[in-house]
Amino acid sequence: QLQLVESGGGLVQPGGSLRLSCAASGDALDYYAIAWFRQAPGKEREGVSCIASSSSTSYADSVKGRFTISRSNAKNTVYLQMNSLLPEDTAVYYCAATGGETYGCAYYNRNFYGTWDSWGQGTQVTVSA
């Protein structure tokens, strides 16, 4: 069974950068789509970025041009590079995986299409001066 572990969160000033990692074990990531979601206090979980098994990518409008998702199948890890961070990026960030259809990480209604079967435990990102 696929297991995911996030790391790389922390406290950063506005305008700063962080790189989150989602390390997988139990199976190879080659045939999975991986997505990053986030949930801020009092708000619903929302999709942030997604990378399909084909390596096509998708982003929420709020992070386009600031965040970059990438994958290393050799390291069985997906990364989320977050630049120009804003206070509104503060949230717990989760990675999730699906081996099912995502239509190239189709984004709708603040979410990514797919049945996200496996989830990590989350990593806190706090953007504050």
mmCIF file with all atom_site columns, C-alpha atoms in Angstrom:
data_model
loop_
_atom_site.group_PDB
_atom_site.id
_atom_site.type_symbol
_atom_site.label_atom_id
_atom_site.label_alt_id
_atom_site.label_comp_id
_atom_site.label_asym_id
_atom_site.label_entity_id
_atom_site.label_seq_id
_atom_site.pdbx_PDB_ins_code
_atom_site.Cartn_x
_atom_site.Cartn_y
_atom_site.Cartn_z
_atom_site.occupancy
_atom_site.B_iso_or_equiv
_atom_site.pdbx_formal_charge
_atom_site.auth_seq_id
_atom_site.auth_comp_id
_atom_site.auth_asym_id
_atom_site.auth_atom_id
_atom_site.pdbx_PDB_model_num
ATOM 1   C CA . GLN A 1 1   ? 0.000   0.000  0.000   1.00 0.00 ? 1   GLN A CA 1
ATOM 2   C CA . LEU A 1 2   ? 1.284   3.421  -0.928  1.00 0.00 ? 2   LEU A CA 1
ATOM 3   C CA . GLN A 1 3   ? 2.332   5.604  1.987   1.00 0.00 ? 3   GLN A CA 1
ATOM 4   C CA . LEU A 1 4   ? 3.111   9.301  1.717   1.00 0.00 ? 4   LEU A CA 1
ATOM 5   C CA . VAL A 1 5   ? 5.132   11.534 4.041   1.00 0.00 ? 5   VAL A CA 1
ATOM 6   C CA . GLU A 1 6   ? 5.307   15.301 3.634   1.00 0.00 ? 6   GLU A CA 1
ATOM 7   C CA . SER A 1 7   ? 8.187   17.456 4.837   1.00 0.00 ? 7   SER A CA 1
ATOM 8   C CA . GLY A 1 8   ? 9.622   20.918 4.338   1.00 0.00 ? 8   GLY A CA 1
ATOM 9   C CA . GLY A 1 9   ? 7.020   23.082 6.008   1.00 0.00 ? 9   GLY A CA 1
ATOM 10  C CA . GLY A 1 10  ? 7.869   25.852 8.432   1.00 0.00 ? 10  GLY A CA 1
ATOM 11  C CA . LEU A 1 11  ? 7.655   29.529 9.233   1.00 0.00 ? 11  LEU A CA 1
ATOM 12  C CA . VAL A 1 12  ? 8.658   31.969 6.508   1.00 0.00 ? 12  VAL A CA 1
ATOM 13  C CA . GLN A 1 13  ? 8.294   35.703 5.974   1.00 0.00 ? 13  GLN A CA 1
ATOM 14  C CA . PRO A 1 14  ? 6.067   37.074 3.232   1.00 0.00 ? 14  PRO A CA 1
ATOM 15  C CA . GLY A 1 15  ? 7.909   36.957 -0.064  1.00 0.00 ? 15  GLY A CA 1
ATOM 16  C CA . GLY A 1 16  ? 9.976   33.993 1.050   1.00 0.00 ? 16  GLY A CA 1
ATOM 17  C CA . SER A 1 17  ? 10.231  30.478 -0.340  1.00 0.00 ? 17  SER A CA 1
ATOM 18  C CA . LEU A 1 18  ? 9.795   26.919 0.828   1.00 0.00 ? 18  LEU A CA 1
ATOM 19  C CA . ARG A 1 19  ? 10.083  23.564 -0.878  1.00 0.00 ? 19  ARG A CA 1
ATOM 20  C CA . LEU A 1 20  ? 7.749   20.823 0.238   1.00 0.00 ? 20  LEU A CA 1
ATOM 21  C CA . SER A 1 21  ? 8.524   17.169 -0.393  1.00 0.00 ? 21  SER A CA 1
ATOM 22  C CA . CYS A 1 22  ? 6.156   14.233 -0.615  1.00 0.00 ? 22  CYS A CA 1
ATOM 23  C CA . ALA A 1 23  ? 8.103   10.998 -0.244  1.00 0.00 ? 23  ALA A CA 1
ATOM 24  C CA . ALA A 1 24  ? 6.413   7.738  -1.147  1.00 0.00 ? 24  ALA A CA 1
ATOM 25  C CA . SER A 1 25  ? 6.997   4.190  0.027   1.00 0.00 ? 25  SER A CA 1
ATOM 26  C CA . GLY A 1 26  ? 5.271   0.897  -0.571  1.00 0.00 ? 26  GLY A CA 1
ATOM 27  C CA . ASP A 1 27  ? 4.930   1.364  -4.324  1.00 0.00 ? 27  ASP A CA 1
ATOM 28  C CA . ALA A 1 28  ? 6.538   3.242  -7.198  1.00 0.00 ? 28  ALA A CA 1
ATOM 29  C CA . LEU A 1 29  ? 5.053   6.649  -8.015  1.00 0.00 ? 29  LEU A CA 1
ATOM 30  C CA . ASP A 1 30  ? 5.541   6.261  -11.752 1.00 0.00 ? 30  ASP A CA 1
ATOM 31  C CA . TYR A 1 31  ? 1.895   5.455  -12.472 1.00 0.00 ? 31  TYR A CA 1
ATOM 32  C CA . TYR A 1 32  ? 0.286   7.729  -9.894  1.00 0.00 ? 32  TYR A CA 1
ATOM 33  C CA . ALA A 1 33  ? -0.931  11.280 -10.100 1.00 0.00 ? 33  ALA A CA 1
ATOM 34  C CA . ILE A 1 34  ? 0.077   13.317 -7.059  1.00 0.00 ? 34  ILE A CA 1
ATOM 35  C CA . ALA A 1 35  ? -1.688  16.416 -5.845  1.00 0.00 ? 35  ALA A CA 1
ATOM 36  C CA . TRP A 1 36  ? -1.045  18.955 -3.147  1.00 0.00 ? 36  TRP A CA 1
ATOM 37  C CA . PHE A 1 37  ? -3.986  20.211 -1.119  1.00 0.00 ? 37  PHE A CA 1
ATOM 38  C CA . ARG A 1 38  ? -4.106  22.707 1.713   1.00 0.00 ? 38  ARG A CA 1
ATOM 39  C CA . GLN A 1 39  ? -6.450  23.544 4.508   1.00 0.00 ? 39  GLN A CA 1
ATOM 40  C CA . ALA A 1 40  ? -6.380  26.751 6.493   1.00 0.00 ? 40  ALA A CA 1
ATOM 41  C CA . PRO A 1 41  ? -8.139  27.091 9.871   1.00 0.00 ? 41  PRO A CA 1
ATOM 42  C CA . GLY A 1 42  ? -11.862 27.491 9.413   1.00 0.00 ? 42  GLY A CA 1
ATOM 43  C CA . LYS A 1 43  ? -11.690 26.906 5.668   1.00 0.00 ? 43  LYS A CA 1
ATOM 44  C CA . GLU A 1 44  ? -12.399 23.997 3.391   1.00 0.00 ? 44  GLU A CA 1
ATOM 45  C CA . ARG A 1 45  ? -9.584  21.967 1.907   1.00 0.00 ? 45  ARG A CA 1
ATOM 46  C CA . GLU A 1 46  ? -8.590  23.158 -1.563  1.00 0.00 ? 46  GLU A CA 1
ATOM 47  C CA . GLY A 1 47  ? -6.440  21.822 -4.340  1.00 0.00 ? 47  GLY A CA 1
ATOM 48  C CA . VAL A 1 48  ? -3.153  23.648 -4.888  1.00 0.00 ? 48  VAL A CA 1
ATOM 49  C CA . SER A 1 49  ? -1.249  21.771 -7.574  1.00 0.00 ? 49  SER A CA 1
ATOM 50  C CA . CYS A 1 50  ? -1.242  18.408 -9.301  1.00 0.00 ? 50  CYS A CA 1
ATOM 51  C CA . ILE A 1 51  ? 1.130   16.401 -11.460 1.00 0.00 ? 51  ILE A CA 1
ATOM 52  C CA . ALA A 1 52  ? -0.137  13.533 -13.536 1.00 0.00 ? 52  ALA A CA 1
ATOM 53  C CA . SER A 1 53  ? 1.735   10.313 -14.266 1.00 0.00 ? 53  SER A CA 1
ATOM 54  C CA . SER A 1 54  ? 2.442   11.849 -17.677 1.00 0.00 ? 54  SER A CA 1
ATOM 55  C CA . SER A 1 55  ? 4.010   14.802 -15.794 1.00 0.00 ? 55  SER A CA 1
ATOM 56  C CA . SER A 1 56  ? 1.391   17.240 -17.019 1.00 0.00 ? 56  SER A CA 1
ATOM 57  C CA . THR A 1 57  ? 0.678   19.802 -14.317 1.00 0.00 ? 57  THR A CA 1
ATOM 58  C CA . SER A 1 58  ? -2.177  21.894 -13.038 1.00 0.00 ? 58  SER A CA 1
ATOM 59  C CA . TYR A 1 59  ? -2.394  24.763 -10.557 1.00 0.00 ? 59  TYR A CA 1
ATOM 60  C CA . ALA A 1 60  ? -4.986  26.688 -8.650  1.00 0.00 ? 60  ALA A CA 1
ATOM 61  C CA . ASP A 1 61  ? -5.292  30.239 -9.956  1.00 0.00 ? 61  ASP A CA 1
ATOM 62  C CA . SER A 1 62  ? -4.157  31.604 -6.602  1.00 0.00 ? 62  SER A CA 1
ATOM 63  C CA . VAL A 1 63  ? -0.711  29.983 -6.912  1.00 0.00 ? 63  VAL A CA 1
ATOM 64  C CA . LYS A 1 64  ? -0.035  30.117 -10.653 1.00 0.00 ? 64  LYS A CA 1
ATOM 65  C CA . GLY A 1 65  ? 3.313   31.707 -11.381 1.00 0.00 ? 65  GLY A CA 1
ATOM 66  C CA . ARG A 1 66  ? 4.439   31.290 -7.753  1.00 0.00 ? 66  ARG A CA 1
ATOM 67  C CA . PHE A 1 67  ? 4.346   27.526 -7.131  1.00 0.00 ? 67  PHE A CA 1
ATOM 68  C CA . THR A 1 68  ? 5.956   24.773 -9.203  1.00 0.00 ? 68  THR A CA 1
ATOM 69  C CA . ILE A 1 69  ? 5.258   21.073 -8.849  1.00 0.00 ? 69  ILE A CA 1
ATOM 70  C CA . SER A 1 70  ? 7.734   18.453 -10.026 1.00 0.00 ? 70  SER A CA 1
ATOM 71  C CA . ARG A 1 71  ? 8.420   14.786 -9.589  1.00 0.00 ? 71  ARG A CA 1
ATOM 72  C CA . SER A 1 72  ? 11.439  12.508 -9.351  1.00 0.00 ? 72  SER A CA 1
ATOM 73  C CA . ASN A 1 73  ? 10.409  8.962  -10.036 1.00 0.00 ? 73  ASN A CA 1
ATOM 74  C CA . ALA A 1 74  ? 13.962  7.872  -9.275  1.00 0.00 ? 74  ALA A CA 1
ATOM 75  C CA . LYS A 1 75  ? 13.605  9.290  -5.757  1.00 0.00 ? 75  LYS A CA 1
ATOM 76  C CA . ASN A 1 76  ? 9.921   8.360  -5.523  1.00 0.00 ? 76  ASN A CA 1
ATOM 77  C CA . THR A 1 77  ? 9.240   11.926 -4.440  1.00 0.00 ? 77  THR A CA 1
ATOM 78  C CA . VAL A 1 78  ? 7.120   14.857 -5.563  1.00 0.00 ? 78  VAL A CA 1
ATOM 79  C CA . TYR A 1 79  ? 8.107   18.418 -4.771  1.00 0.00 ? 79  TYR A CA 1
ATOM 80  C CA . LEU A 1 80  ? 6.233   21.687 -4.439  1.00 0.00 ? 80  LEU A CA 1
ATOM 81  C CA . GLN A 1 81  ? 8.446   24.743 -4.799  1.00 0.00 ? 81  GLN A CA 1
ATOM 82  C CA . MET A 1 82  ? 6.656   27.716 -3.296  1.00 0.00 ? 82  MET A CA 1
ATOM 83  C CA . ASN A 1 83  ? 7.974   31.195 -4.046  1.00 0.00 ? 83  ASN A CA 1
ATOM 84  C CA . SER A 1 84  ? 6.692   34.686 -3.274  1.00 0.00 ? 84  SER A CA 1
ATOM 85  C CA . LEU A 1 85  ? 4.711   33.320 -0.369  1.00 0.00 ? 85  LEU A CA 1
ATOM 86  C CA . LEU A 1 86  ? 1.784   35.309 0.973   1.00 0.00 ? 86  LEU A CA 1
ATOM 87  C CA . PRO A 1 87  ? 0.120   35.241 4.386   1.00 0.00 ? 87  PRO A CA 1
ATOM 88  C CA . GLU A 1 88  ? -2.923  33.676 2.739   1.00 0.00 ? 88  GLU A CA 1
ATOM 89  C CA . ASP A 1 89  ? -0.774  30.668 1.810   1.00 0.00 ? 89  ASP A CA 1
ATOM 90  C CA . THR A 1 90  ? -0.698  29.745 5.502   1.00 0.00 ? 90  THR A CA 1
ATOM 91  C CA . ALA A 1 91  ? -2.234  26.295 5.890   1.00 0.00 ? 91  ALA A CA 1
ATOM 92  C CA . VAL A 1 92  ? -1.537  22.637 6.489   1.00 0.00 ? 92  VAL A CA 1
ATOM 93  C CA . TYR A 1 93  ? -0.381  21.173 3.194   1.00 0.00 ? 93  TYR A CA 1
ATOM 94  C CA . TYR A 1 94  ? -1.156  17.578 2.294   1.00 0.00 ? 94  TYR A CA 1
ATOM 95  C CA . CYS A 1 95  ? -0.058  15.427 -0.621  1.00 0.00 ? 95  CYS A CA 1
ATOM 96  C CA . ALA A 1 96  ? -2.319  12.751 -2.006  1.00 0.00 ? 96  ALA A CA 1
ATOM 97  C CA . ALA A 1 97  ? -2.072  10.074 -4.665  1.00 0.00 ? 97  ALA A CA 1
ATOM 98  C CA . THR A 1 98  ? -4.353  8.334  -7.084  1.00 0.00 ? 98  THR A CA 1
ATOM 99  C CA . GLY A 1 99  ? -3.723  5.569  -9.577  1.00 0.00 ? 99  GLY A CA 1
ATOM 100 C CA . GLY A 1 100 ? -7.017  6.348  -11.261 1.00 0.00 ? 100 GLY A CA 1
ATOM 101 C CA . GLU A 1 101 ? -8.143  8.777  -13.919 1.00 0.00 ? 101 GLU A CA 1
ATOM 102 C CA . THR A 1 102 ? -7.509  12.488 -13.395 1.00 0.00 ? 102 THR A CA 1
ATOM 103 C CA . TYR A 1 103 ? -7.921  13.697 -17.006 1.00 0.00 ? 103 TYR A CA 1
ATOM 104 C CA . GLY A 1 104 ? -4.508  15.269 -16.800 1.00 0.00 ? 104 GLY A CA 1
ATOM 105 C CA . CYS A 1 105 ? -5.132  16.746 -13.348 1.00 0.00 ? 105 CYS A CA 1
ATOM 106 C CA . ALA A 1 106 ? -8.317  18.511 -14.375 1.00 0.00 ? 106 ALA A CA 1
ATOM 107 C CA . TYR A 1 107 ? -9.095  21.342 -11.937 1.00 0.00 ? 107 TYR A CA 1
ATOM 108 C CA . TYR A 1 108 ? -12.620 22.327 -11.026 1.00 0.00 ? 108 TYR A CA 1
ATOM 109 C CA . ASN A 1 109 ? -14.426 23.783 -8.071  1.00 0.00 ? 109 ASN A CA 1
ATOM 110 C CA . ARG A 1 110 ? -11.170 24.314 -6.132  1.00 0.00 ? 110 ARG A CA 1
ATOM 111 C CA . ASN A 1 111 ? -10.309 20.635 -6.443  1.00 0.00 ? 111 ASN A CA 1
ATOM 112 C CA . PHE A 1 112 ? -8.569  18.164 -8.733  1.00 0.00 ? 112 PHE A CA 1
ATOM 113 C CA . TYR A 1 113 ? -10.513 15.457 -10.494 1.00 0.00 ? 113 TYR A CA 1
ATOM 114 C CA . GLY A 1 114 ? -9.782  12.013 -9.141  1.00 0.00 ? 114 GLY A CA 1
ATOM 115 C CA . THR A 1 115 ? -10.258 9.583  -6.285  1.00 0.00 ? 115 THR A CA 1
ATOM 116 C CA . TRP A 1 116 ? -7.422  10.476 -3.949  1.00 0.00 ? 116 TRP A CA 1
ATOM 117 C CA . ASP A 1 117 ? -6.829  7.211  -2.124  1.00 0.00 ? 117 ASP A CA 1
ATOM 118 C CA . SER A 1 118 ? -3.617  7.823  -0.221  1.00 0.00 ? 118 SER A CA 1
ATOM 119 C CA . TRP A 1 119 ? -2.852  10.837 1.943   1.00 0.00 ? 119 TRP A CA 1
ATOM 120 C CA . GLY A 1 120 ? 0.092   12.072 3.940   1.00 0.00 ? 120 GLY A CA 1
ATOM 121 C CA . GLN A 1 121 ? -0.140  13.440 7.460   1.00 0.00 ? 121 GLN A CA 1
ATOM 122 C CA . GLY A 1 122 ? 0.358   17.053 6.429   1.00 0.00 ? 122 GLY A CA 1
ATOM 123 C CA . THR A 1 123 ? 2.988   19.711 7.006   1.00 0.00 ? 123 THR A CA 1
ATOM 124 C CA . GLN A 1 124 ? 2.341   23.178 8.407   1.00 0.00 ? 124 GLN A CA 1
ATOM 125 C CA . VAL A 1 125 ? 3.266   26.234 6.367   1.00 0.00 ? 125 VAL A CA 1
ATOM 126 C CA . THR A 1 126 ? 3.050   29.579 8.135   1.00 0.00 ? 126 THR A CA 1
ATOM 127 C CA . VAL A 1 127 ? 3.727   32.824 6.296   1.00 0.00 ? 127 VAL A CA 1
ATOM 128 C CA . SER A 1 128 ? 4.079   35.690 8.712   1.00 0.00 ? 128 SER A CA 1
ATOM 129 C CA . ALA A 1 129 ? 6.275   38.670 9.450   1.00 0.00 ? 129 ALA A CA 1
#
